[in-house]
Structures are given as structure tokens and as C-alpha cells.
Amino acid sequence: MKNVFIIGSKGIPANYGGYETFVHKLTEKKISKEIKYHVACMANDDKEFEVNGARCFNVKVTNIGNAKAILYDINSIKCVCKYIEENNIKDAILYILACRIGPFMKHYKKKLQRLGVTVYINPDGHEWMRSKWNAAIKKYWKVSEKLMVKHADLVICDSVGIQDYIKKEYREFNPKTTFIAYGSDVEEKNEKLSAEAIRWYNEKSVKKGEYYLIVGRFVPENNYETMISEFMRSNSDKDLIIITNVEKNKFYDDLVLRTAFDKDSRIKFVGTVYDEKLLKEIRDNAYAYIHGHEVGGTNPSLLEALASTRINLLLDVVFNREVGRDGAVYFTKEPGNLGKLINEVDMYDIELIDALEKKAKARILNHYSWNYIVKEYEKQFL
């Protein structure tokens, strides 16, 4: 029996979030009886329970602001080491999601080696580039990433672009890497709207099939300014529906000042949608999806869009093109580029739309389905 300990996600069952969904799917769709998963869960107690056949162990962590996640990972490693020692487990794997605890890895790697534990890490995207961090935190993230890679036995990258970056950036350590993507599923579209969807469309004054859609965190690196200002340049008679955790903060205020989107009735910030079934219906019934993420990795919201939305407009960066290939159309941040593309997309005929949808869904089915991803992980673990 191969014991695989997973730390770094907030735990399962998944409510929201990429890592949480990944761990939930990995355990839910488990095929091999030779693997036993142990999943760390952020909590206020130290209880144990079972989800999807996985042993879930709560890790108590004090709320100390930005450093809470670091403390959580450290406490999780301590729990893993204690459990392995007490149960005399041999040849285990510790899979660490995200690169938060690099400066502490040398110390814990020695103990893990003594216990016969192999350490895998998932570096996610370029966390050190995210605008929400100040200069000191960005520097910590970069140093932490470097030290995590240095002390890992294997780096599992969810994007070929990230794998190339890890190999090049940290070639001094000659890191062992592999590529296993994040997953998504293509599900049958219901032609008839649910009662919840009808209520949502009425409440938000949105018409089925008459909107472009954006779903993502409300942060500058997701290029909201480009997408909004370019949509405003376009002649589209459709709406731009933005599902995000919008906060009336400095970024929002600056966006209003720079774009005056509040004067364009087509631009509609509609808040968040945490109901996955409802969100899928909203994706299914969008005219097109616009994806402006550029900070590394395979983005879950992009996979979900390719699996659901008929036309996908993606920012032309290596990570997005790697996923979308010829199942999407691409734009740059050059002024006028996206606006012109939106005008063209508005005029697409049904044959072209059908072809794009078919290619996008084929990408998901053949390379990103959860069943495929779980098989790839199990091969690696075993």
C-alpha cells in the first residue's frame, strides 16, 4: 500500500478553489486500491474523518495574517511525520501543494528522509508575480520557490510552460520534473434553464446567449482593464458579464477612473457565483468567454470555459495557448486588438462556432479530463 500525504490545500470536501477541487477529484475518482490518501485540512481542532475513502486530518492553525498559510504547512508536516512514526509507515509520499515553506524545507527534508518519505511539490503558477503582494512578500515567494525546488525529489507542474520555467530557472539544482495538468470535465448541456438560472438571469438583467463572460479573481494581473476598455471600444450589442469577488477598493476606483466603464450599460459586475451548477449554466449559455489571466499555470476557470462555452477569447500567453490550441481565438494587450476581435467574433457564423466548440471540448476530453488526470497521478504515485 502506497501512503500519499497531501498538504497545502485547505482540505476536502471542496467548497471552492483550485487545489481543493483537485484533491477532491483525486480522491473521489481514485482507481487503484494500492493507494491510501491522507489529506490535511485547515481547521480549529485536530479531529480526523473520512471523505472519498481518504483519511482527512484537521490541522489546527492560529490566524496570524499572511503567514497563516506558512504556519499551516509547517504544522501539517509535523502531523505527517508524527503519524508516519506512530504507525511505522514505510516508503510514503508527501505531496506539497504550493511553494510556501522553502526556508524551512532543509530542516524538514532531513527528518522526512530519515522516515523514508519522498517529497513531491506542485509549484502552481508564478505566485511571486501577483500584484496583491508587496515587494517583501514577493521576494519571500521567489526565495521560497527556489528552496522548495532545491529540496524536492520531484516537481509536478500543471503546465508545460511552468515545467520549462522550473527547469531553466533552477537548472543549478537539476530538478526532476514531470507534467500532469489540472483537470475539468465536459458535461452535457441542458437546453432548458433551471429555476435557479432563470432567477439569476432575471435578477441580473442578463439575456441567455447575449453576453460575453469573464470569471476570475479581481486582481490587476487578470487584465480587467484591457478586457473592459477593449469591450467598450467594440461595437458589440451584447453585454459583458463579469463574475468576480469585486471589492470597491483602490483597484476598482482606478478602473472606473481610467475606463469610465460605469457609463457603459453593457458592462455588468454581477458579484460571485459559488453554486457550481449555476455557474456551469452561465458558462454554457454565454455567447463567448474572455480570459485575461497571464500569471502562469493551467488555470481552472480556463479549462471550465473550454469545456462549456462555445467561443473562447484568450490572452495570447504561453500558458493559455498551451491549453486552448486551435480550440480558441487569441488577443494581445495591444490597444485595439481585442476590440477588433470582439467585432469579428460577433459576426462568426454557426459553422465556425461549432468547429471551435468541437476542438475546445476535444482538448478537455483528450488531455484534461479528471479521469485522465487521476490515472496520470496514480501512475506517478505507484
Short mmCIF file of C-alpha atoms in Angstrom, two decimals:
data_model
loop_
_atom_site.label_atom_id
_atom_site.label_comp_id
_atom_site.label_asym_id
_atom_site.label_seq_id
_atom_site.Cartn_x
_atom_site.Cartn_y
_atom_site.Cartn_z
CA MET A 1 0.00 0.00 0.00
CA LYS A 2 1.37 3.41 -1.01
CA ASN A 3 0.53 6.11 1.52
CA VAL A 4 0.27 9.55 -0.08
CA PHE A 5 0.05 12.56 2.24
CA ILE A 6 -1.26 15.76 0.64
CA ILE A 7 -0.76 19.12 2.31
CA GLY A 8 -1.19 22.72 1.13
CA SER A 9 -4.88 22.74 0.18
CA LYS A 10 -7.49 23.96 2.66
CA GLY A 11 -8.86 20.42 2.59
CA ILE A 12 -11.86 18.43 1.44
CA PRO A 13 -14.75 18.27 0.80
CA ALA A 14 -14.02 21.11 -1.64
CA ASN A 15 -16.15 24.24 -1.41
CA TYR A 16 -14.15 26.43 -3.76
CA GLY A 17 -10.60 26.80 -5.03
CA GLY A 18 -8.28 25.05 -7.45
CA TYR A 19 -6.21 22.95 -5.07
CA GLU A 20 -9.27 21.93 -3.06
CA THR A 21 -11.13 20.82 -6.18
CA PHE A 22 -8.04 18.93 -7.36
CA VAL A 23 -7.71 16.98 -4.09
CA HIS A 24 -11.45 16.28 -4.05
CA LYS A 25 -11.35 14.87 -7.61
CA LEU A 26 -8.14 12.91 -6.97
CA THR A 27 -9.75 11.10 -4.03
CA GLU A 28 -13.29 10.88 -5.47
CA LYS A 29 -12.14 9.28 -8.75
CA LYS A 30 -9.45 7.04 -7.24
CA ILE A 31 -9.00 3.82 -9.21
CA SER A 32 -6.12 1.96 -7.57
CA LYS A 33 -6.66 0.03 -4.34
CA GLU A 34 -2.90 0.27 -3.76
CA ILE A 35 -3.08 3.96 -2.75
CA LYS A 36 -4.21 5.41 0.58
CA TYR A 37 -4.62 9.20 0.66
CA HIS A 38 -4.14 11.31 3.78
CA VAL A 39 -5.33 14.90 3.34
CA ALA A 40 -4.50 17.87 5.59
CA CYS A 41 -7.46 20.19 6.31
CA MET A 42 -7.19 23.68 7.81
CA ALA A 43 -9.28 23.79 10.99
CA ASN A 44 -9.64 24.91 14.60
CA ASP A 45 -9.28 21.40 16.02
CA ASP A 46 -7.35 18.19 15.40
CA LYS A 47 -10.17 15.79 14.52
CA GLU A 48 -9.93 13.04 11.89
CA PHE A 49 -12.64 11.99 9.44
CA GLU A 50 -13.05 10.29 6.06
CA VAL A 51 -14.01 11.78 2.67
CA ASN A 52 -13.95 9.76 -0.58
CA GLY A 53 -12.12 6.98 1.24
CA ALA A 54 -9.29 9.35 2.18
CA ARG A 55 -8.18 9.88 5.76
CA CYS A 56 -8.62 13.60 6.43
CA PHE A 57 -6.78 15.11 9.37
CA ASN A 58 -7.53 18.57 10.71
CA VAL A 59 -4.54 20.81 11.34
CA LYS A 60 -5.01 23.47 13.98
CA VAL A 61 -3.56 26.82 12.96
CA THR A 62 -3.64 30.27 14.55
CA ASN A 63 -4.73 33.18 12.37
CA ILE A 64 -1.55 35.26 12.04
CA GLY A 65 -2.39 37.11 8.83
CA ASN A 66 -0.41 36.47 5.63
CA ALA A 67 1.83 33.95 7.42
CA LYS A 68 -1.12 31.71 8.39
CA ALA A 69 -0.67 29.50 5.30
CA ILE A 70 3.05 29.07 6.08
CA LEU A 71 2.27 28.01 9.65
CA TYR A 72 -0.44 25.68 8.33
CA ASP A 73 2.01 23.89 6.04
CA ILE A 74 4.62 23.56 8.81
CA ASN A 75 2.06 22.19 11.28
CA SER A 76 0.82 19.81 8.56
CA ILE A 77 4.33 18.41 8.04
CA LYS A 78 4.66 17.88 11.80
CA CYS A 79 1.34 15.97 11.79
CA VAL A 80 2.50 13.84 8.84
CA CYS A 81 5.83 12.97 10.50
CA LYS A 82 4.11 12.08 13.78
CA TYR A 83 1.56 9.82 12.04
CA ILE A 84 4.24 8.05 9.97
CA GLU A 85 6.38 7.41 13.08
CA GLU A 86 3.47 6.21 15.23
CA ASN A 87 2.16 3.86 12.52
CA ASN A 88 5.57 2.69 11.31
CA ILE A 89 4.75 3.59 7.69
CA LYS A 90 7.45 2.90 5.12
CA ASP A 91 8.02 4.40 1.66
CA ALA A 92 5.40 7.19 1.87
CA ILE A 93 4.99 10.20 -0.42
CA LEU A 94 4.43 13.75 0.82
CA TYR A 95 2.86 15.92 -1.87
CA ILE A 96 3.11 19.64 -1.04
CA LEU A 97 0.81 21.98 -2.96
CA ALA A 98 2.34 25.48 -3.47
CA CYS A 99 5.80 26.73 -2.53
CA ARG A 100 5.20 28.50 0.77
CA ILE A 101 7.75 26.92 3.13
CA GLY A 102 11.02 26.93 1.21
CA PRO A 103 13.15 28.45 4.02
CA PHE A 104 12.05 25.62 6.35
CA MET A 105 12.43 22.75 3.89
CA LYS A 106 16.07 21.88 4.61
CA HIS A 107 15.19 21.12 8.24
CA TYR A 108 12.08 19.07 7.47
CA LYS A 109 13.61 17.29 4.45
CA LYS A 110 16.22 15.70 6.74
CA LYS A 111 13.54 14.31 9.02
CA LEU A 112 11.39 13.16 6.09
CA GLN A 113 14.40 11.38 4.55
CA ARG A 114 15.03 9.56 7.83
CA LEU A 115 11.40 8.38 7.70
CA GLY A 116 11.81 7.20 4.09
CA VAL A 117 9.42 9.82 2.73
CA THR A 118 9.69 11.00 -0.89
CA VAL A 119 8.81 14.69 -1.33
CA TYR A 120 6.81 15.92 -4.33
CA ILE A 121 5.85 19.57 -4.79
CA ASN A 122 3.43 21.42 -7.06
CA PRO A 123 4.70 24.98 -7.69
CA ASP A 124 1.35 26.25 -9.07
CA GLY A 125 1.94 29.44 -11.12
CA HIS A 126 4.18 32.48 -10.63
CA GLU A 127 2.89 33.43 -7.17
CA TRP A 128 5.77 35.87 -6.68
CA MET A 129 4.46 37.95 -9.62
CA ARG A 130 0.99 38.54 -8.20
CA SER A 131 0.17 42.21 -7.69
CA LYS A 132 -1.59 41.67 -4.35
CA TRP A 133 1.78 41.12 -2.62
CA ASN A 134 4.13 43.89 -1.54
CA ALA A 135 7.81 43.80 -2.53
CA ALA A 136 8.92 41.95 0.62
CA ILE A 137 6.32 39.18 0.25
CA LYS A 138 7.11 38.82 -3.48
CA LYS A 139 10.77 38.34 -2.58
CA TYR A 140 9.83 35.73 0.04
CA TRP A 141 7.72 33.81 -2.51
CA LYS A 142 10.59 33.76 -5.02
CA VAL A 143 13.16 32.58 -2.45
CA SER A 144 10.69 30.04 -1.09
CA GLU A 145 10.01 28.66 -4.57
CA LYS A 146 13.74 28.26 -5.18
CA LEU A 147 14.32 26.37 -1.92
CA MET A 148 11.24 24.16 -2.40
CA VAL A 149 12.54 23.11 -5.82
CA LYS A 150 16.02 22.54 -4.39
CA HIS A 151 14.76 20.10 -1.73
CA ALA A 152 12.06 18.32 -3.75
CA ASP A 153 12.51 14.82 -5.10
CA LEU A 154 10.02 15.60 -7.87
CA VAL A 155 8.33 18.79 -9.12
CA ILE A 156 4.89 18.12 -10.64
CA CYS A 157 3.91 21.00 -12.93
CA ASP A 158 0.36 21.53 -14.17
CA SER A 159 1.62 23.38 -17.24
CA VAL A 160 4.40 22.66 -19.74
CA GLY A 161 5.23 26.38 -19.57
CA ILE A 162 5.77 26.16 -15.80
CA GLN A 163 7.82 22.98 -16.25
CA ASP A 164 10.08 24.75 -18.75
CA TYR A 165 10.43 27.69 -16.36
CA ILE A 166 11.36 25.44 -13.40
CA LYS A 167 13.98 23.58 -15.44
CA LYS A 168 15.54 26.78 -16.77
CA GLU A 169 15.28 28.99 -13.68
CA TYR A 170 16.64 26.33 -11.29
CA ARG A 171 18.95 24.38 -13.58
CA GLU A 172 21.69 24.61 -10.91
CA PHE A 173 19.70 22.01 -8.92
CA ASN A 174 18.97 19.84 -11.97
CA PRO A 175 15.38 19.37 -10.72
CA LYS A 176 13.45 16.25 -11.63
CA THR A 177 10.13 17.38 -13.12
CA THR A 178 7.04 15.97 -14.73
CA PHE A 179 3.91 17.46 -16.29
CA ILE A 180 0.43 16.50 -15.07
CA ALA A 181 -2.27 19.04 -15.84
CA TYR A 182 -5.17 20.27 -13.76
CA GLY A 183 -8.49 18.75 -14.81
CA SER A 184 -12.01 19.53 -15.91
CA ASP A 185 -14.97 17.61 -17.32
CA VAL A 186 -17.18 18.07 -20.37
CA GLU A 187 -20.78 17.64 -19.28
CA GLU A 188 -23.95 17.56 -21.32
CA LYS A 189 -25.57 20.96 -21.77
CA ASN A 190 -29.18 21.26 -20.65
CA GLU A 191 -31.15 23.23 -23.22
CA LYS A 192 -33.77 24.08 -20.63
CA LEU A 193 -32.66 26.53 -17.94
CA SER A 194 -33.03 25.57 -14.29
CA ALA A 195 -35.24 27.63 -11.99
CA GLU A 196 -32.07 28.98 -10.30
CA ALA A 197 -30.64 30.11 -13.64
CA ILE A 198 -33.89 31.79 -14.69
CA ARG A 199 -33.96 33.61 -11.35
CA TRP A 200 -30.31 34.68 -11.76
CA TYR A 201 -30.82 35.96 -15.33
CA ASN A 202 -33.87 37.97 -14.27
CA GLU A 203 -32.18 39.36 -11.19
CA LYS A 204 -29.07 40.46 -13.11
CA SER A 205 -30.97 41.65 -16.23
CA VAL A 206 -28.99 39.27 -18.43
CA LYS A 207 -30.27 37.53 -21.57
CA LYS A 208 -29.30 33.93 -22.39
CA GLY A 209 -26.78 33.82 -25.26
CA GLU A 210 -26.45 37.61 -25.37
CA TYR A 211 -23.33 38.18 -23.30
CA TYR A 212 -19.56 37.82 -23.18
CA LEU A 213 -18.39 36.34 -19.87
CA ILE A 214 -15.39 36.85 -17.58
CA VAL A 215 -14.85 34.70 -14.47
CA GLY A 216 -11.83 35.22 -12.23
CA ARG A 217 -10.26 36.88 -9.22
CA PHE A 218 -10.46 40.66 -9.23
CA VAL A 219 -6.74 41.39 -9.49
CA PRO A 220 -4.73 43.52 -11.98
CA GLU A 221 -2.74 40.59 -13.45
CA ASN A 222 -6.00 39.16 -14.82
CA ASN A 223 -6.12 42.20 -17.11
CA TYR A 224 -9.54 43.57 -16.29
CA GLU A 225 -8.58 47.00 -17.61
CA THR A 226 -7.66 45.61 -21.04
CA MET A 227 -10.76 43.43 -21.31
CA ILE A 228 -13.19 46.14 -20.16
CA SER A 229 -11.69 49.02 -22.13
CA GLU A 230 -11.47 46.91 -25.29
CA PHE A 231 -15.04 45.70 -24.94
CA MET A 232 -16.06 49.35 -24.66
CA ARG A 233 -14.16 50.03 -27.92
CA SER A 234 -16.13 47.30 -29.69
CA ASN A 235 -19.44 47.75 -31.46
CA SER A 236 -20.98 44.71 -29.78
CA ASP A 237 -24.64 44.95 -28.81
CA LYS A 238 -24.09 42.20 -26.23
CA ASP A 239 -23.30 42.64 -22.54
CA LEU A 240 -20.01 41.95 -20.76
CA ILE A 241 -20.87 39.94 -17.65
CA ILE A 242 -18.11 39.87 -15.01
CA ILE A 243 -18.31 37.26 -12.26
CA THR A 244 -15.72 38.15 -9.64
CA ASN A 245 -15.17 38.98 -6.00
CA VAL A 246 -15.28 42.70 -6.82
CA GLU A 247 -14.43 44.99 -3.96
CA LYS A 248 -14.83 48.75 -4.07
CA ASN A 249 -11.10 49.15 -3.42
CA LYS A 250 -8.35 51.28 -4.98
CA PHE A 251 -8.07 48.91 -7.97
CA TYR A 252 -11.81 49.23 -8.63
CA ASP A 253 -11.76 53.02 -8.20
CA ASP A 254 -8.76 53.36 -10.54
CA LEU A 255 -10.50 51.15 -13.09
CA VAL A 256 -13.54 53.42 -13.05
CA LEU A 257 -11.33 56.48 -13.50
CA ARG A 258 -9.28 55.01 -16.34
CA THR A 259 -12.09 53.35 -18.29
CA ALA A 260 -15.35 55.09 -17.21
CA PHE A 261 -16.99 51.65 -17.54
CA ASP A 262 -19.74 52.82 -15.16
CA LYS A 263 -21.05 54.94 -18.07
CA ASP A 264 -21.38 51.88 -20.36
CA SER A 265 -24.59 49.95 -19.61
CA ARG A 266 -23.15 46.82 -21.28
CA ILE A 267 -20.54 46.35 -18.52
CA LYS A 268 -22.08 44.44 -15.62
CA PHE A 269 -20.24 43.36 -12.48
CA VAL A 270 -22.61 40.74 -11.03
CA GLY A 271 -20.68 39.50 -7.98
CA THR A 272 -19.62 35.92 -7.30
CA VAL A 273 -21.39 32.64 -8.09
CA TYR A 274 -20.33 29.78 -5.81
CA ASP A 275 -23.01 27.34 -6.97
CA GLU A 276 -21.10 25.21 -9.49
CA LYS A 277 -24.23 24.00 -11.30
CA LEU A 278 -25.47 27.56 -11.75
CA LEU A 279 -22.02 28.74 -12.86
CA LYS A 280 -21.91 25.96 -15.46
CA GLU A 281 -25.28 27.07 -16.85
CA ILE A 282 -24.00 30.65 -17.06
CA ARG A 283 -20.90 29.43 -18.95
CA ASP A 284 -22.95 27.13 -21.19
CA ASN A 285 -25.24 29.97 -22.25
CA ALA A 286 -22.68 32.74 -22.77
CA TYR A 287 -22.07 33.86 -26.35
CA ALA A 288 -18.33 33.84 -25.63
CA TYR A 289 -15.81 33.77 -22.79
CA ILE A 290 -12.88 36.20 -22.38
CA HIS A 291 -9.83 35.03 -20.43
CA GLY A 292 -7.17 37.56 -19.45
CA HIS A 293 -5.06 35.58 -16.95
CA GLU A 294 -1.33 35.80 -17.59
CA VAL A 295 0.40 34.71 -14.36
CA GLY A 296 1.35 31.13 -15.12
CA GLY A 297 -0.05 27.65 -14.79
CA THR A 298 -3.09 25.85 -16.12
CA ASN A 299 -5.97 27.98 -14.91
CA PRO A 300 -9.08 26.07 -13.70
CA SER A 301 -11.50 28.73 -14.97
CA LEU A 302 -9.99 28.41 -18.47
CA LEU A 303 -10.47 24.63 -18.52
CA GLU A 304 -14.07 25.04 -17.33
CA ALA A 305 -14.72 27.62 -20.06
CA LEU A 306 -13.28 25.40 -22.80
CA ALA A 307 -15.44 22.55 -21.52
CA SER A 308 -18.61 24.69 -21.56
CA THR A 309 -18.52 27.89 -23.61
CA ARG A 310 -18.74 27.74 -27.40
CA ILE A 311 -16.30 30.58 -28.21
CA ASN A 312 -13.25 31.39 -26.07
CA LEU A 313 -11.10 34.52 -26.46
CA LEU A 314 -7.78 34.04 -24.65
CA LEU A 315 -4.91 36.39 -23.87
CA ASP A 316 -2.03 35.20 -26.05
CA VAL A 317 0.48 33.94 -23.47
CA VAL A 318 2.22 30.56 -23.47
CA PHE A 319 0.10 29.09 -20.66
CA ASN A 320 -3.24 29.88 -22.37
CA ARG A 321 -2.15 28.84 -25.86
CA GLU A 322 -0.79 25.57 -24.46
CA VAL A 323 -4.27 24.71 -23.18
CA GLY A 324 -6.53 26.22 -25.86
CA ARG A 325 -4.52 25.39 -29.02
CA ASP A 326 -6.82 25.70 -32.06
CA GLY A 327 -9.98 25.48 -29.96
CA ALA A 328 -9.83 29.17 -29.10
CA VAL A 329 -9.03 32.58 -30.60
CA TYR A 330 -6.34 34.87 -29.16
CA PHE A 331 -5.82 38.55 -28.37
CA THR A 332 -2.92 40.71 -27.22
CA LYS A 333 -2.81 43.73 -24.92
CA GLU A 334 -2.03 46.00 -27.85
CA PRO A 335 -4.63 48.82 -27.95
CA GLY A 336 -7.45 47.99 -30.35
CA ASN A 337 -6.56 44.30 -30.72
CA LEU A 338 -9.26 42.76 -28.52
CA GLY A 339 -11.89 45.31 -29.54
CA LYS A 340 -11.36 44.36 -33.20
CA LEU A 341 -11.51 40.65 -32.33
CA ILE A 342 -14.81 41.10 -30.47
CA ASN A 343 -16.29 42.80 -33.55
CA GLU A 344 -15.15 39.82 -35.65
CA VAL A 345 -16.42 37.23 -33.15
CA ASP A 346 -19.83 38.93 -33.12
CA MET A 347 -20.07 38.08 -36.83
CA TYR A 348 -18.99 34.41 -36.64
CA ASP A 349 -21.29 32.02 -38.49
CA ILE A 350 -22.66 28.87 -36.92
CA GLU A 351 -20.20 26.57 -38.76
CA LEU A 352 -17.18 28.39 -37.33
CA ILE A 353 -18.68 28.47 -33.84
CA ASP A 354 -19.44 24.73 -33.99
CA ALA A 355 -15.89 23.99 -35.15
CA LEU A 356 -14.33 25.99 -32.29
CA GLU A 357 -16.59 24.33 -29.73
CA LYS A 358 -15.76 20.85 -31.04
CA LYS A 359 -12.00 21.48 -30.90
CA ALA A 360 -12.15 23.05 -27.41
CA LYS A 361 -14.11 20.15 -25.97
CA ALA A 362 -11.78 17.65 -27.63
CA ARG A 363 -8.84 19.33 -25.85
CA ILE A 364 -10.55 18.80 -22.50
CA LEU A 365 -11.71 15.23 -23.20
CA ASN A 366 -8.34 14.05 -24.54
CA HIS A 367 -5.90 15.90 -22.30
CA TYR A 368 -7.62 17.46 -19.27
CA SER A 369 -10.50 15.20 -18.18
CA TRP A 370 -10.39 14.36 -14.47
CA ASN A 371 -10.37 10.62 -15.22
CA TYR A 372 -7.27 11.07 -17.38
CA ILE A 373 -5.54 13.30 -14.79
CA VAL A 374 -6.27 10.89 -11.92
CA LYS A 375 -4.80 7.99 -13.94
CA GLU A 376 -1.66 10.04 -14.60
CA TYR A 377 -1.26 10.82 -10.89
CA GLU A 378 -1.79 7.22 -9.85
CA LYS A 379 0.85 6.05 -12.32
CA GLN A 380 3.25 8.57 -10.79
CA PHE A 381 2.45 7.67 -7.17
CA LEU A 382 2.81 3.95 -7.83
#
